[in-house]
Amino acid sequence: TTVRPRNQTTIPSTTTTVRPTPAPQPSAIPTGTYAVRNGSTTCIRAVMGLQLMAQNIQKKRLEYVNINPNKTQTSGSCGTRQSALNITFSGGFINFVFVK
């Protein structure tokens, strides 16, 4: 006896996968130089971009907030054991404390 192969037709799946919507990508972060001096001596120098994530209560979602270094005020203190860098901007401030 001879067995002949049967013809089979494959039907492609019509199922689609629903992917989650990607989170919005943050925009480029402007870089600034922030310094704290004690007289002519610089005790802190930070070159960085500042970007914060904040909860928008009205829209009920997290949003990225870039801090414009040209619209900030820098202050701080230089100590033998501890120094501080304070950056103030429209809407808030951020403080860094460095311990030696």
Coordinates of C-alpha atoms in Angstrom, one line a residue:
T1 CA 0.0 0.0 0.0
T2 CA 1.1 3.5 -0.7
V3 CA 0.2 6.4 1.7
R4 CA -0.1 9.7 0.0
P5 CA 0.5 12.9 2.0
R6 CA -2.6 15.0 2.6
N7 CA -2.7 18.7 1.7
Q8 CA -3.1 21.0 4.7
T9 CA -3.8 24.7 4.6
T10 CA -2.6 26.8 7.4
I11 CA -4.8 29.8 8.3
P12 CA -2.8 32.8 9.6
S13 CA -3.7 34.0 13.0
T14 CA -5.7 37.3 13.1
T15 CA -5.0 38.0 16.8
T16 CA -3.3 41.4 17.4
T17 CA -1.3 42.2 20.5
V18 CA -2.1 45.4 22.2
R19 CA 1.0 47.1 23.5
P20 CA 1.1 49.7 26.3
T21 CA 1.5 53.3 25.3
P22 CA 5.1 54.3 25.9
A23 CA 5.8 57.0 28.4
P24 CA 6.7 60.4 26.9
Q25 CA 10.4 60.8 26.6
P26 CA 12.0 63.6 28.5
S27 CA 13.4 66.5 26.5
A28 CA 17.0 67.5 26.4
I29 CA 18.3 68.7 29.7
P30 CA 20.2 72.1 29.7
T31 CA 23.5 71.9 31.5
G32 CA 24.7 74.6 33.9
T33 CA 27.7 75.2 36.2
Y34 CA 26.9 75.7 39.9
A35 CA 29.6 76.9 42.3
V36 CA 30.0 77.8 45.9
R37 CA 33.0 79.9 46.9
N38 CA 34.6 80.8 50.2
G39 CA 36.4 84.0 49.2
S40 CA 38.5 83.2 46.2
T41 CA 38.5 79.4 46.9
T42 CA 35.8 77.2 45.2
C43 CA 34.7 74.4 47.5
I44 CA 31.9 73.1 45.3
R45 CA 31.7 73.1 41.5
A46 CA 28.9 71.1 39.9
V47 CA 28.4 70.9 36.1
M48 CA 25.1 69.2 35.6
G49 CA 21.6 69.3 34.2
L50 CA 18.7 69.2 36.5
Q51 CA 15.5 67.4 35.6
L52 CA 12.8 66.5 38.1
M53 CA 9.8 64.3 37.9
A54 CA 6.7 65.9 39.4
Q55 CA 3.2 64.6 39.9
N56 CA 0.7 66.8 38.0
I57 CA -2.3 66.6 40.2
Q58 CA -4.7 68.0 37.7
K59 CA -3.7 65.6 34.9
K60 CA -3.0 62.7 37.4
R61 CA 0.3 61.8 35.8
L62 CA 4.1 62.2 36.3
E63 CA 5.7 65.0 34.2
Y64 CA 9.3 65.9 33.6
V65 CA 10.5 69.4 34.6
N66 CA 13.8 70.7 33.3
I67 CA 15.5 73.4 35.4
N68 CA 16.9 76.2 33.3
P69 CA 20.3 77.0 34.7
N70 CA 20.1 80.6 33.4
K71 CA 17.1 81.2 35.7
T72 CA 18.5 79.8 38.9
Q73 CA 20.2 81.4 42.0
T74 CA 23.0 79.5 43.7
S75 CA 24.1 79.8 47.3
G76 CA 25.7 77.6 49.8
S77 CA 28.4 77.2 52.4
C78 CA 31.9 75.8 52.7
G79 CA 32.9 74.0 55.8
T80 CA 35.7 71.8 57.0
R81 CA 33.4 68.7 57.4
Q82 CA 30.3 69.7 55.5
S83 CA 29.6 71.9 52.5
A84 CA 26.2 72.8 50.9
L85 CA 25.0 73.8 47.5
N86 CA 21.6 75.4 47.3
I87 CA 19.9 76.0 43.9
T88 CA 16.7 78.1 43.8
F89 CA 14.5 78.2 40.7
S90 CA 11.0 79.3 39.8
G91 CA 8.7 76.9 41.7
G92 CA 11.1 75.5 44.2
F93 CA 14.7 74.7 45.3
I94 CA 17.0 71.8 45.7
N95 CA 19.8 71.5 48.3
F96 CA 22.8 69.2 48.1
V97 CA 24.9 68.6 51.3
F98 CA 28.4 67.1 50.9
V99 CA 30.0 65.5 54.0
K100 CA 33.8 65.1 54.0

